[in-house]
PDB file of C-alpha atoms and ligand atoms in Angstrom:
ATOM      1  CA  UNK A  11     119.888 -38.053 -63.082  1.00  0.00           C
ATOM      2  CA  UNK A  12     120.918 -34.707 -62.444  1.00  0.00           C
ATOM      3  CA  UNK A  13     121.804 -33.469 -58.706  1.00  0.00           C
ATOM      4  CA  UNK A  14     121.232 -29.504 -58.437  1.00  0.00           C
ATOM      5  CA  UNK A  15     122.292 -27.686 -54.939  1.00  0.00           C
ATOM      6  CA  UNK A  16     120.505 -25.011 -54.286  1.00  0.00           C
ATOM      7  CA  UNK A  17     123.884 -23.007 -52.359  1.00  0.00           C
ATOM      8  CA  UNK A  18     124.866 -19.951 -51.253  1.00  0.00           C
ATOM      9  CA  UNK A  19     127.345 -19.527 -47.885  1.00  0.00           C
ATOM     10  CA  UNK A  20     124.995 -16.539 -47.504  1.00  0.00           C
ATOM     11  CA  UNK A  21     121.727 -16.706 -45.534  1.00  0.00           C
ATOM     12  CA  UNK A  22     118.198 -15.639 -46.822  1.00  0.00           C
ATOM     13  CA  UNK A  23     118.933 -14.969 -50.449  1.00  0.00           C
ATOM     14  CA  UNK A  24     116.093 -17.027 -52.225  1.00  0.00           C
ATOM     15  CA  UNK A  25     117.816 -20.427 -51.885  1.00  0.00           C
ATOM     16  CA  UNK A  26     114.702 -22.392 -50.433  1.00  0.00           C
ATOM     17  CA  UNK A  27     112.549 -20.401 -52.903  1.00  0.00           C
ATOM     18  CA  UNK A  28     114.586 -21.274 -55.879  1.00  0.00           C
ATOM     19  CA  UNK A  29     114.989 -25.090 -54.967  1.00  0.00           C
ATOM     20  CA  UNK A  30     110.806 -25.334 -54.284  1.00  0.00           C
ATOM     21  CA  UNK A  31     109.814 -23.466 -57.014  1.00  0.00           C
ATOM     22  CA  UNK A  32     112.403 -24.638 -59.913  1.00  0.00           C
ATOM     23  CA  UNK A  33     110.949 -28.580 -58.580  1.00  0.00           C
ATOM     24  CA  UNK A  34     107.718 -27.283 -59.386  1.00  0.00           C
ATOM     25  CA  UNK A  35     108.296 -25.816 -62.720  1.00  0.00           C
ATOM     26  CA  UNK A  36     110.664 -29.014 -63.880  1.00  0.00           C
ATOM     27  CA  UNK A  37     107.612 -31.392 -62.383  1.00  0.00           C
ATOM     28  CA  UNK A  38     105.425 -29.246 -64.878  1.00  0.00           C
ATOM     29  CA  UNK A  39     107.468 -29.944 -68.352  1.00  0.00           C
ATOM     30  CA  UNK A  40     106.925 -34.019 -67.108  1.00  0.00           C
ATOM     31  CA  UNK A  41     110.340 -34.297 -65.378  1.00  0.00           C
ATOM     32  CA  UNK A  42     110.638 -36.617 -61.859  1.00  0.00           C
ATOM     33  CA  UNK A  43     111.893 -34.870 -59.271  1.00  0.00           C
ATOM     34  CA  UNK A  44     113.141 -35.151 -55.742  1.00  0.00           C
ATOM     35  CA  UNK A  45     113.923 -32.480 -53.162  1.00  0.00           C
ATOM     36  CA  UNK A  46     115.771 -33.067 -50.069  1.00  0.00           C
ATOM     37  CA  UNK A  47     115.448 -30.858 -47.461  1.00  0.00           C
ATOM     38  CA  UNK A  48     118.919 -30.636 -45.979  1.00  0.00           C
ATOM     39  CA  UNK A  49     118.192 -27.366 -43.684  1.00  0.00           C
ATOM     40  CA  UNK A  50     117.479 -28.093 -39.907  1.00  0.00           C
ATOM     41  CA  UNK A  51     115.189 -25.272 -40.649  1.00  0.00           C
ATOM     42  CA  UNK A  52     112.795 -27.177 -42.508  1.00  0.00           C
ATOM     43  CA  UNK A  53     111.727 -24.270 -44.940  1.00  0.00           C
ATOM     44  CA  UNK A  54     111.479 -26.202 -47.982  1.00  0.00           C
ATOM     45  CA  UNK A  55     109.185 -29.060 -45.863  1.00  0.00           C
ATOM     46  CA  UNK A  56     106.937 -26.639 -44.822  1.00  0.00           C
ATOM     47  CA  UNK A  57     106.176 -24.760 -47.837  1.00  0.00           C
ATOM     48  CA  UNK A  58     105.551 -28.784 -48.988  1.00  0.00           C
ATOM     49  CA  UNK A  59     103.256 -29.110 -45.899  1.00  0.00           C
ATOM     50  CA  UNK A  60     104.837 -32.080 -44.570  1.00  0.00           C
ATOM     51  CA  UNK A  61     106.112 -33.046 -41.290  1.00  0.00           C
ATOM     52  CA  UNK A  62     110.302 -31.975 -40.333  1.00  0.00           C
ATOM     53  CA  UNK A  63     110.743 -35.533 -39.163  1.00  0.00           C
ATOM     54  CA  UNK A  64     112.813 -38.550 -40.449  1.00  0.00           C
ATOM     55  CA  UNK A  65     112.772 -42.296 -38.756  1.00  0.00           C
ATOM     56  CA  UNK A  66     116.331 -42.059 -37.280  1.00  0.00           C
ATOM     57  CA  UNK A  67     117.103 -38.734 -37.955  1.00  0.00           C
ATOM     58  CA  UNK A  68     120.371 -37.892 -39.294  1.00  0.00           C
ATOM     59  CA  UNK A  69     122.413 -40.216 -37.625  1.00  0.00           C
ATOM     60  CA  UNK A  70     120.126 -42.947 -39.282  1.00  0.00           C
ATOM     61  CA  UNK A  71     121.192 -42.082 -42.512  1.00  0.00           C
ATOM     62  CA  UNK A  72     124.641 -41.128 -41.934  1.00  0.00           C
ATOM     63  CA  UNK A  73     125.437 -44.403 -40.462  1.00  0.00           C
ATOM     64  CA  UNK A  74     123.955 -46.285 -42.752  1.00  0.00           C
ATOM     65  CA  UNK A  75     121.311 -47.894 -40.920  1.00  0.00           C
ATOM     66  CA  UNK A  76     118.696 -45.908 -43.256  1.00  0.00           C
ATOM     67  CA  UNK A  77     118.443 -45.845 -46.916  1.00  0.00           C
ATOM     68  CA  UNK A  78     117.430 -42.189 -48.138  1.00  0.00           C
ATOM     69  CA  UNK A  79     115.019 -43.716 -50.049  1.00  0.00           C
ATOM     70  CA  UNK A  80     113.132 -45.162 -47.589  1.00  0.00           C
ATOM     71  CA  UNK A  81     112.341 -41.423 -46.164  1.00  0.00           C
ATOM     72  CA  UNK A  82     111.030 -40.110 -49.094  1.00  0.00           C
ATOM     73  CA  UNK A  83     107.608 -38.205 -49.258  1.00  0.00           C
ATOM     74  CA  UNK A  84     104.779 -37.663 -51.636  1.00  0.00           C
ATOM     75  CA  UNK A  85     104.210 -33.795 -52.049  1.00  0.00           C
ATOM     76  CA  UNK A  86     100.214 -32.443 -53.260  1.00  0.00           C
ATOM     77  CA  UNK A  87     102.412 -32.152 -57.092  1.00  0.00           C
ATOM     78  CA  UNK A  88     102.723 -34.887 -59.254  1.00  0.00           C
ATOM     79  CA  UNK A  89     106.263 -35.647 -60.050  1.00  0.00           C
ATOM     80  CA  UNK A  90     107.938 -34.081 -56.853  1.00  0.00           C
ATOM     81  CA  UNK A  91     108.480 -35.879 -53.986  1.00  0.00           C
ATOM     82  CA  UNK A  92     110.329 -34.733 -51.042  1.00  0.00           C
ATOM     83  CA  UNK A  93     113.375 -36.068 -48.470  1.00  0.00           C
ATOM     84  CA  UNK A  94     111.705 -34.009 -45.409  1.00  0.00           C
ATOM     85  CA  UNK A  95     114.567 -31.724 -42.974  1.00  0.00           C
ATOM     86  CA  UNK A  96     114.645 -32.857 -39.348  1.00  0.00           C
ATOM     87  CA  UNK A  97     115.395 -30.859 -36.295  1.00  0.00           C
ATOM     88  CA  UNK A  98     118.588 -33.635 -35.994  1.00  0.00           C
ATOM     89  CA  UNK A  99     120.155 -32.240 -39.508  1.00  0.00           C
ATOM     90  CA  UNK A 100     121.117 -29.456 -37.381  1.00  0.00           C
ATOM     91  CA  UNK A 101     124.355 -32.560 -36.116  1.00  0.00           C
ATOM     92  CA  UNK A 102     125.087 -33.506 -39.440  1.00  0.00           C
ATOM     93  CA  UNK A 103     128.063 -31.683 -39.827  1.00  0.00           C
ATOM     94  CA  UNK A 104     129.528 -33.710 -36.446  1.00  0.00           C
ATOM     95  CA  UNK A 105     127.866 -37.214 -37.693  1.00  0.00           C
ATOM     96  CA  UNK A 106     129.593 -36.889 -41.019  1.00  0.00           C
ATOM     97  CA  UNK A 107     133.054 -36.046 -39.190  1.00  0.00           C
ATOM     98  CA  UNK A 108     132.718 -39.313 -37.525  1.00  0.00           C
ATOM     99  CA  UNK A 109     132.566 -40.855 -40.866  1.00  0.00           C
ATOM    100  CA  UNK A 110     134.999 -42.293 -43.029  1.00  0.00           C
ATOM    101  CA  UNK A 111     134.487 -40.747 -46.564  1.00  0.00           C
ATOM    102  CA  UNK A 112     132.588 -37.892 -45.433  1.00  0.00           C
ATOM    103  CA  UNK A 113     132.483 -35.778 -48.558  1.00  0.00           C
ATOM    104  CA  UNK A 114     131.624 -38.628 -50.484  1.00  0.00           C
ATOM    105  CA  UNK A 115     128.965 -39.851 -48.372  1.00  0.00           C
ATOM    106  CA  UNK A 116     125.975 -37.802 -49.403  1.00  0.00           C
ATOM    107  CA  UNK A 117     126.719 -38.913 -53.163  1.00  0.00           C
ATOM    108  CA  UNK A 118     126.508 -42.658 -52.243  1.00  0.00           C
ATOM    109  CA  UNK A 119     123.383 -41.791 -50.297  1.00  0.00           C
ATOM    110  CA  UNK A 120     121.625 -40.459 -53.322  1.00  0.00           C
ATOM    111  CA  UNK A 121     123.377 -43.335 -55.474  1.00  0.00           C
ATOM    112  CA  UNK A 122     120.328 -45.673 -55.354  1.00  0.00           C
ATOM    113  CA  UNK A 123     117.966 -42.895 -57.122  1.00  0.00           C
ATOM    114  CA  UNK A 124     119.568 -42.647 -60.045  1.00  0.00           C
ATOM    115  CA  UNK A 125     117.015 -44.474 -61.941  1.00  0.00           C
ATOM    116  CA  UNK A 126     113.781 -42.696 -59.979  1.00  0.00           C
ATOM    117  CA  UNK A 127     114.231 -39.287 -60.757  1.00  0.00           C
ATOM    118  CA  UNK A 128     115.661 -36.941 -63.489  1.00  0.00           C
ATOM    119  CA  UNK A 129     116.406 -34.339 -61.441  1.00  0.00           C
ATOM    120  CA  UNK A 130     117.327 -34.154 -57.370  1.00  0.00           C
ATOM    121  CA  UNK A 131     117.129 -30.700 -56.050  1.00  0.00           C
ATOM    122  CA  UNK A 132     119.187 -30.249 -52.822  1.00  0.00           C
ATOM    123  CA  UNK A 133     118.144 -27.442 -50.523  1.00  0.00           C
ATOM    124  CA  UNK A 134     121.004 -26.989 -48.170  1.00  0.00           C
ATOM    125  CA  UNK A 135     121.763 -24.642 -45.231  1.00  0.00           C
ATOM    126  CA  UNK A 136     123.733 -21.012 -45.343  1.00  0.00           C
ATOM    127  CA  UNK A 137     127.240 -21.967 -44.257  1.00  0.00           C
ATOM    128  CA  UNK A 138     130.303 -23.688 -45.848  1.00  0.00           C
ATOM    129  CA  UNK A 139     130.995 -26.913 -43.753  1.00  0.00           C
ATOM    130  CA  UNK A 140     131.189 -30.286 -44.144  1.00  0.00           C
ATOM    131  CA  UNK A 141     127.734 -31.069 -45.197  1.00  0.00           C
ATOM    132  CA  UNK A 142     128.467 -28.534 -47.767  1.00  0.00           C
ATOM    133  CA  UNK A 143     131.536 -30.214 -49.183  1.00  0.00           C
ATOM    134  CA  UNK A 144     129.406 -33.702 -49.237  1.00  0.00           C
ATOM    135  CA  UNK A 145     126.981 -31.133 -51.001  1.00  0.00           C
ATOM    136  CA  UNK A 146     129.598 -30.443 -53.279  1.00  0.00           C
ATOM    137  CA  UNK A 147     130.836 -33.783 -54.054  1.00  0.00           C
ATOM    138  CA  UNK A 148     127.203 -34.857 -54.791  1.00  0.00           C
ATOM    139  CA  UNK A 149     126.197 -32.132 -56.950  1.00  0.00           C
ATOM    140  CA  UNK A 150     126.994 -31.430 -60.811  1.00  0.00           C
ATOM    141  CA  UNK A 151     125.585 -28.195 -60.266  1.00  0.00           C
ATOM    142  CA  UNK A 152     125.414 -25.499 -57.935  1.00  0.00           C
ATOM    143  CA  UNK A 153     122.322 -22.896 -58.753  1.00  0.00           C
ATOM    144  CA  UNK A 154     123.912 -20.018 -56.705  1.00  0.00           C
ATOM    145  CA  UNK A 155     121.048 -17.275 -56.231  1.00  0.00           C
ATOM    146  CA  UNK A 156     122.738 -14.050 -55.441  1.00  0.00           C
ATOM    147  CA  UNK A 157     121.180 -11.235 -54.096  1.00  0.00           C
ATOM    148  CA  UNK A 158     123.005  -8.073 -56.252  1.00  0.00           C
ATOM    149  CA  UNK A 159     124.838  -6.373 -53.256  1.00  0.00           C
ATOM    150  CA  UNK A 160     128.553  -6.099 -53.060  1.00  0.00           C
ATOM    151  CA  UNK A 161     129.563  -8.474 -50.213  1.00  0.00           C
ATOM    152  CA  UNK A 162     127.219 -11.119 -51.728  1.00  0.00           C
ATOM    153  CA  UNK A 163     129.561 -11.026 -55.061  1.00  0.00           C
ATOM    154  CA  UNK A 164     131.810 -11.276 -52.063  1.00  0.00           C
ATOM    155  CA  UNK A 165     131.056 -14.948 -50.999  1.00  0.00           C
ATOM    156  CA  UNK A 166     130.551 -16.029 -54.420  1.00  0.00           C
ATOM    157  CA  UNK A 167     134.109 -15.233 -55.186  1.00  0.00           C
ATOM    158  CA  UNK A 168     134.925 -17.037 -52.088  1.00  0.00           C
ATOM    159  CA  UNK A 169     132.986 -20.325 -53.119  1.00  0.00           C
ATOM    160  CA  UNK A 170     134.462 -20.045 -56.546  1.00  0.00           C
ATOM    161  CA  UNK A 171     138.109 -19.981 -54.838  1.00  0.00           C
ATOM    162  CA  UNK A 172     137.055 -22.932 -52.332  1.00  0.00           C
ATOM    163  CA  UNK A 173     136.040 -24.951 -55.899  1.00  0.00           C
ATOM    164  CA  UNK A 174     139.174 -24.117 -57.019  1.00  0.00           C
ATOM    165  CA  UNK A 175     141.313 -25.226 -53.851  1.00  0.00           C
ATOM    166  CA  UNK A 176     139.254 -28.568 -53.689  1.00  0.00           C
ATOM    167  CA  UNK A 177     139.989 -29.169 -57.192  1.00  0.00           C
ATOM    168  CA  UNK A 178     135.966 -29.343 -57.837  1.00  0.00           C
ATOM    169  CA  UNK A 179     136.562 -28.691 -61.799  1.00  0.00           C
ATOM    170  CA  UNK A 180     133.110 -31.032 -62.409  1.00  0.00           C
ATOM    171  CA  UNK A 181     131.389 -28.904 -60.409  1.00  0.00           C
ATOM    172  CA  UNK A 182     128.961 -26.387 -62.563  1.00  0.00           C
ATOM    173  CA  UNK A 183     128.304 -22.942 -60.778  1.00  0.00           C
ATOM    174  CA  UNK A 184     124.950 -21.386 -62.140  1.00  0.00           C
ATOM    175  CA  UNK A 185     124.927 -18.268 -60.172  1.00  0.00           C
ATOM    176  CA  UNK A 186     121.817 -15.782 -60.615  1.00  0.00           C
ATOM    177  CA  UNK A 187     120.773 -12.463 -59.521  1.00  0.00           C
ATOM    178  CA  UNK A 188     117.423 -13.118 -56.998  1.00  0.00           C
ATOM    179  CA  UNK A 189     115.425 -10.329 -55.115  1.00  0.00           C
ATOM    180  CA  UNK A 190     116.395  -8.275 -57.686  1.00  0.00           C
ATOM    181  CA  UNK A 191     114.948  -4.307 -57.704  1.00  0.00           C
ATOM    182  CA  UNK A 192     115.716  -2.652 -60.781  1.00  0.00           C
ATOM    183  CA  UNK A 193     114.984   0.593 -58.552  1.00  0.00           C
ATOM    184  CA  UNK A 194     117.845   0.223 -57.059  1.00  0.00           C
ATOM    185  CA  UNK A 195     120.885   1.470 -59.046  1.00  0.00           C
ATOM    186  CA  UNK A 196     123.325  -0.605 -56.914  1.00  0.00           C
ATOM    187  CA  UNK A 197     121.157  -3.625 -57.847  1.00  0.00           C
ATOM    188  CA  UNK A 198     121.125  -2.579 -61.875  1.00  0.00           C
ATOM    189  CA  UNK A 199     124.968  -1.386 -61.712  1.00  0.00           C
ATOM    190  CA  UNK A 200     126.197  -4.486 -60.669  1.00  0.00           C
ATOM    191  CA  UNK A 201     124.025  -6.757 -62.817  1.00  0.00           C
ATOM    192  CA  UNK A 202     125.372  -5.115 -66.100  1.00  0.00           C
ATOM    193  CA  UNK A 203     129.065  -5.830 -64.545  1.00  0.00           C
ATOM    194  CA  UNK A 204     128.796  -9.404 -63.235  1.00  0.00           C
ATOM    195  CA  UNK A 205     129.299 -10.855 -66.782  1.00  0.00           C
ATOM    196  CA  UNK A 206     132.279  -9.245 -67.487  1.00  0.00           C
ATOM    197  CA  UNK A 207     133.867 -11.427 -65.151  1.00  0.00           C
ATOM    198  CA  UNK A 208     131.604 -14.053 -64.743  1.00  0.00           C
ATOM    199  CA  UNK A 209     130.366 -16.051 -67.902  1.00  0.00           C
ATOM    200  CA  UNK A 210     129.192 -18.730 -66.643  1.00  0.00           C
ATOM    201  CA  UNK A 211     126.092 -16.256 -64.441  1.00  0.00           C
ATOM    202  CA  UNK A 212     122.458 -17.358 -66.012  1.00  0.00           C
ATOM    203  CA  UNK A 213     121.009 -14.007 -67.301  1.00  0.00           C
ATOM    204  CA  UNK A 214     117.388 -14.597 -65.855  1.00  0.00           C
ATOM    205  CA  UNK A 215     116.690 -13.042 -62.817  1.00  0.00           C
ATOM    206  CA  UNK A 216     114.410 -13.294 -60.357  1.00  0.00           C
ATOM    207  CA  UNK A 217     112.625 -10.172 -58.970  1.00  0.00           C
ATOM    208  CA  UNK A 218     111.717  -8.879 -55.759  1.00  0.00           C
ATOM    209  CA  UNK A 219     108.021  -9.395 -55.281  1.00  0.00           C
ATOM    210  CA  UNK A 220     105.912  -9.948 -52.326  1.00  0.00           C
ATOM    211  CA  UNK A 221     104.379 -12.845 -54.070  1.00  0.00           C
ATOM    212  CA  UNK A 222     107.277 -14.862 -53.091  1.00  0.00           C
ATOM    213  CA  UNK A 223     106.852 -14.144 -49.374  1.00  0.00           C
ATOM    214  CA  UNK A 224     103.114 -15.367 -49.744  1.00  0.00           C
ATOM    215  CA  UNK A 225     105.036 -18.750 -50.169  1.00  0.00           C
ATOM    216  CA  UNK A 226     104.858 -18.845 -46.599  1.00  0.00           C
ATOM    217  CA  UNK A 227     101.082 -18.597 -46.353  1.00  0.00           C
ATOM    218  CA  UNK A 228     100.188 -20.260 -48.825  1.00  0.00           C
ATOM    219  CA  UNK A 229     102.602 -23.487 -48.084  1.00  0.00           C
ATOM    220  CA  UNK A 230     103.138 -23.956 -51.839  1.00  0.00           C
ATOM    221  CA  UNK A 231     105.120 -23.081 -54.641  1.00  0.00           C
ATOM    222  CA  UNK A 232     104.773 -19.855 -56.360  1.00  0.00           C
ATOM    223  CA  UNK A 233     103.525 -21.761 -59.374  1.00  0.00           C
ATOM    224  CA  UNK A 234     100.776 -23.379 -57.603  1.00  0.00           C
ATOM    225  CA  UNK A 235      98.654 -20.031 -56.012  1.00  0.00           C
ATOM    226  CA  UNK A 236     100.069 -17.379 -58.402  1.00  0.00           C
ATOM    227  CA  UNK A 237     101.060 -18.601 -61.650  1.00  0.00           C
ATOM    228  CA  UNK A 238     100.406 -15.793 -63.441  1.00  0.00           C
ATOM    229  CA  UNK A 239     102.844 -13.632 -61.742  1.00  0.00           C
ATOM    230  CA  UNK A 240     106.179 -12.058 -62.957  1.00  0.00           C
ATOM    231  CA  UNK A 241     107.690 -14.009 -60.530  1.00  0.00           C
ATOM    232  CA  UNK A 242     106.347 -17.212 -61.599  1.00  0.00           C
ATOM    233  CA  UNK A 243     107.655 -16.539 -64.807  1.00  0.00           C
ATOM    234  CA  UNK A 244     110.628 -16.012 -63.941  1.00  0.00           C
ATOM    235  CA  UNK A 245     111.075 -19.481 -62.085  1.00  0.00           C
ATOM    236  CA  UNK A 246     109.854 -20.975 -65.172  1.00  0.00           C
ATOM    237  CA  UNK A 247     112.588 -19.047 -67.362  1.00  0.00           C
ATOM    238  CA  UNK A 248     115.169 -19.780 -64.370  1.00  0.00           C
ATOM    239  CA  UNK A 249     114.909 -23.583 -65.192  1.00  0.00           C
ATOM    240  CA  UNK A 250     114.698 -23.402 -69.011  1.00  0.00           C
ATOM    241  CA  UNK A 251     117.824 -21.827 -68.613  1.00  0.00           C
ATOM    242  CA  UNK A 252     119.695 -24.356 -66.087  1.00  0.00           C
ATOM    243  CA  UNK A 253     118.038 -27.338 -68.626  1.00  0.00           C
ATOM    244  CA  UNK A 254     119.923 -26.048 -71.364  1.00  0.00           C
ATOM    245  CA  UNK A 255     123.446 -25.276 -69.136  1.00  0.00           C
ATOM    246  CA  UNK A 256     123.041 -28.585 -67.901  1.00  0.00           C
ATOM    247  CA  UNK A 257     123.156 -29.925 -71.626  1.00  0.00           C
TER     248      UNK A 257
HETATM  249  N1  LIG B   3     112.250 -12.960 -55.058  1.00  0.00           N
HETATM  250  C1  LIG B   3     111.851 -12.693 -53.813  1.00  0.00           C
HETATM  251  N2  LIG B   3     111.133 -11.589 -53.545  1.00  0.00           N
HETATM  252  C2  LIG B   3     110.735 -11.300 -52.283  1.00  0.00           C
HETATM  253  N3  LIG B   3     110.986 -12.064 -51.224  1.00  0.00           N
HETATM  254  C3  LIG B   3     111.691 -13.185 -51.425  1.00  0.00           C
HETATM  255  C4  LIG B   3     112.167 -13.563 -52.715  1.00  0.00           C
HETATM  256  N4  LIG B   3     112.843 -14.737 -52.605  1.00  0.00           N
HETATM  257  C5  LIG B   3     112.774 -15.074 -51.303  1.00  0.00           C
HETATM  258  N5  LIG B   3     112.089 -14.160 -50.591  1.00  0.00           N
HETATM  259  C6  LIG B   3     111.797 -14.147 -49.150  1.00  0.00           C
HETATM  260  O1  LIG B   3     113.013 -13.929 -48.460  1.00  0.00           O
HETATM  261  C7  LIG B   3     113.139 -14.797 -47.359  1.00  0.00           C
HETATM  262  C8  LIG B   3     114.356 -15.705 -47.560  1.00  0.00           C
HETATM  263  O2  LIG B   3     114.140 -16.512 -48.709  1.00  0.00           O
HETATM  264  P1  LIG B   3     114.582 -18.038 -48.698  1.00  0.00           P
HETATM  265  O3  LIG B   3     114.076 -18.709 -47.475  1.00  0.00           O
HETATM  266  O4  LIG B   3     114.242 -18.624 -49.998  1.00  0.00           O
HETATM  267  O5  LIG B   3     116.155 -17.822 -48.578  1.00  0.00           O
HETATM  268  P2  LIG B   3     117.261 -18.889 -48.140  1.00  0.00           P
HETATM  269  O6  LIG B   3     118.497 -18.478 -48.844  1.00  0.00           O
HETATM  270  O7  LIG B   3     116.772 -20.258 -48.343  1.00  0.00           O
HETATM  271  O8  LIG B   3     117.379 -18.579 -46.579  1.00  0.00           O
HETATM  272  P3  LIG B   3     118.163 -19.488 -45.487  1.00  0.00           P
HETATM  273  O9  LIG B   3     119.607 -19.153 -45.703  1.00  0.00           O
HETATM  274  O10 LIG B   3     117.620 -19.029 -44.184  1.00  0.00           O
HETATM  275  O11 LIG B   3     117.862 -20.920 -45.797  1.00  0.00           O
HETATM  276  C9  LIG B   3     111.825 -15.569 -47.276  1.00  0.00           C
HETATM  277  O12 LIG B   3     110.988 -14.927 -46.380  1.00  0.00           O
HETATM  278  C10 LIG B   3     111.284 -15.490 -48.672  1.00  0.00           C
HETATM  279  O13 LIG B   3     109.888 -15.514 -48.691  1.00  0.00           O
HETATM  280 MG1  LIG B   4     116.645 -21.874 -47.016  1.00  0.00          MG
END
């Protein structure tokens, strides 16, 4: 089992997108996958059409009193299934501190599914708290989409410092370039530079495209309404790409 976080401290830079649509894509080459929704938001649950409610909420599962596997969902796709959000994720932050073992917490949580799935996709919230050092703890990899602006290269170096400070070195950073517009010079300037510095970046890139915002009326992943799309594509690239990182 591999656990991917789909992370960035930023807000709205394609993190929900990337985690629903890479499930998608990795359900469609036969793999087993699990998403859990860790947003209060609930975007990734609602693009899966399923209810933003779990029997106990978070303090359910952060006390112990719930297994995570007892909250898991059937999507409409065969091969994903889905740990919904609820509104109560919004205290997990102030559960977990209550906790002994916090950071390690969410990685004995998702323990138990290590035979059930080949691939858990973590959709987690903008911010850098606790839930995202339990994130971190859980993870092997970190798909970091970045949106190709200056003070999002900004945060990146700052989670790539944080990794450093927590001594994280078995923690993979996959970051790549999303809502990209080749229009835009900015955009194409500092995609040419990022490698320089940064080997480890994935060199597909997801586009700007208003078939990614149809996500939202269609309540399903790109791959499912619009597979023929550039965008699709580039999902489907996307996870080739992680597969082989991953090794
Ligand atoms: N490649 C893209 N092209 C155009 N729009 C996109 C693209 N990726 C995401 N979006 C749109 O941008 C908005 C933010 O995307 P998304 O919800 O995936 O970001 P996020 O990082 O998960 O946001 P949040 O931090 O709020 O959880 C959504 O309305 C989504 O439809
Ligand atoms: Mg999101």
């Amino acid at each position: 089992m591999n656990v991917l976080a789909s992370y960035n401290i930023k807000g709205g830079v394609g993190k929900t997108a990337s985690a629903v649509n890479l499930a998608f894509v990795a359900a469609r080459t036969g793999a087993r996958v699990l998403v859990v929704d860790l947003d209060p938001q609930g975007a990734a649950t609602f693009y899966f059409r399923i209810k933003p409610k779990v029997k106990g909420g978070g303090k359910g599962l952060v006390s112990g009193k719930r297994d995570l596997g007892d909250l898991i969902k059937g999507t409409d796709y065969d091969g994903v299934d889905l740990v919904p959000a609820d509104f109560s994720f919004r205290n997990l932050d102030l559960l977990l501190d209550a906790e002994k073992k916090s950071k390690k917490k969410l990685a004995k949580l998702l323990k138990p599914l290590a035979n059930e799935y080949d691939f858990i996709l973590l959709d987690c919230p903008p911010s850098m708290s606790l839930v995202s050092e339990a994130v971190f703890h859980a993870a092997d990899a970190l798909i970091v989409p970045l949106i190709p602006t200056t003070l999002s290269l900004r945060t990146y170096e700052q989670l790539q410092a944080f990794r450093a400070e927590e001594k994280l070195a078995n923690l993979t950073l996959l970051p790549f370039f999303s809502m990209v517009d080749r229009r835009k010079t900015m955009h194409r300037d500092i995609i040419d530079r990022f490698p320089d510095d940064h080997a480890e970046a994935l060199t597909t890139h997801i586009p700007y495209a208003s078939v990614v915002e149809r996500m939202g009326t269609e309540r399903a992943p790109l791959g499912a309404f619009a597979p023929r799309t550039a965008a699709a594509a580039a999902y489907e690239t996307l996870w080739a790409e992680i597969v082989s990182r991953l090794g």
